[in-house]
Amino acid sequence: MYNPDESFLNLENGYFSMCSVPVMESFMQKTRSVNSQSSFYMRRMMQPERSLIKSELAMFCGVQMEEIALTRNTTESLNILIQGID
């Protein structure tokens, strides 16, 4: 389920795609939670949470946790790959 602006018809999703409503709601809930916990979250909770996510993702993909890299977006991921090529 999506919530598009109905004042125009979007025929291009290659540049930027909207999140589905459930993904956006989950994102906003997590953002509010992190914002309310501030530096406590960043100093004490973020790393264990990231490790759990990497572990679950690695198990889902059938790879070692060390093979998983979490990045902020596709552009950052591609830059890491491209700059690693001689």
Coordinates of C-alpha atoms in Angstrom, one line a residue:
M1 CA 0.0 0.0 0.0
Y2 CA 1.4 3.4 -1.0
N3 CA 0.2 6.9 -0.5
P4 CA 1.0 8.8 -3.7
D5 CA 0.3 12.5 -4.3
E6 CA -2.7 12.3 -6.7
S7 CA -2.1 15.7 -8.3
F8 CA 0.3 14.1 -10.9
L9 CA 1.1 10.7 -12.3
N10 CA 4.6 9.4 -11.4
L11 CA 5.9 7.3 -14.3
E12 CA 9.5 7.3 -13.1
N13 CA 10.8 5.3 -10.1
G14 CA 14.4 5.0 -11.2
Y15 CA 15.5 8.3 -9.6
F16 CA 13.6 8.0 -6.3
S17 CA 11.0 5.6 -5.1
M18 CA 8.5 6.1 -2.4
C19 CA 8.3 3.8 0.6
S20 CA 5.2 1.8 1.2
V21 CA 3.0 3.0 4.0
P22 CA 4.0 0.2 6.5
V23 CA 7.7 0.8 5.8
M24 CA 7.3 4.6 6.3
E25 CA 5.3 4.1 9.5
S26 CA 8.0 1.7 10.9
F27 CA 10.7 4.2 9.8
M28 CA 9.0 7.0 11.6
Q29 CA 8.5 5.0 14.8
K30 CA 12.2 4.0 14.9
T31 CA 13.2 7.7 14.2
R32 CA 11.0 8.9 17.0
S33 CA 12.5 6.2 19.3
V34 CA 16.1 7.1 18.5
N35 CA 15.3 10.8 18.7
S36 CA 13.8 10.4 22.2
Q37 CA 16.8 8.3 23.5
S38 CA 19.4 10.6 21.8
S39 CA 23.0 9.9 22.8
F40 CA 22.0 7.0 25.1
Y41 CA 20.8 5.1 22.0
M42 CA 23.9 6.1 20.0
R43 CA 26.4 5.1 22.8
R44 CA 24.7 2.0 24.2
M45 CA 22.1 0.6 22.0
M46 CA 23.0 1.2 18.4
Q47 CA 25.9 -1.2 18.0
P48 CA 24.2 -4.2 19.6
E49 CA 21.2 -3.5 17.5
R50 CA 23.3 -3.3 14.3
S51 CA 25.1 -6.5 15.3
L52 CA 21.7 -8.3 15.7
I53 CA 20.5 -7.0 12.3
K54 CA 23.7 -8.1 10.6
S55 CA 23.5 -11.5 12.3
E56 CA 19.9 -12.1 11.2
L57 CA 20.6 -10.8 7.7
A58 CA 23.7 -13.1 7.4
M59 CA 21.6 -16.1 8.5
F60 CA 18.9 -15.2 6.1
C61 CA 21.4 -14.9 3.2
G62 CA 23.4 -18.0 4.3
V63 CA 26.7 -16.1 4.7
Q64 CA 29.0 -15.2 7.5
M65 CA 28.2 -12.0 9.5
E66 CA 31.6 -10.5 8.4
E67 CA 30.4 -10.6 4.8
I68 CA 27.5 -8.2 5.5
A69 CA 28.0 -4.4 5.4
L70 CA 25.3 -2.1 6.4
T71 CA 25.3 1.2 4.5
R72 CA 23.1 4.3 4.4
N73 CA 22.0 3.9 0.8
T74 CA 22.6 2.5 -2.6
T75 CA 25.0 5.3 -3.7
E76 CA 27.2 4.8 -0.7
S77 CA 27.2 1.0 -1.3
L78 CA 28.2 1.4 -5.0
N79 CA 30.9 3.9 -4.1
I80 CA 32.4 1.5 -1.7
L81 CA 32.4 -1.2 -4.4
I82 CA 33.7 1.0 -7.2
Q83 CA 36.5 2.5 -5.1
G84 CA 37.6 -1.0 -4.2
I85 CA 38.2 -2.0 -7.8
D86 CA 41.8 -1.4 -9.2

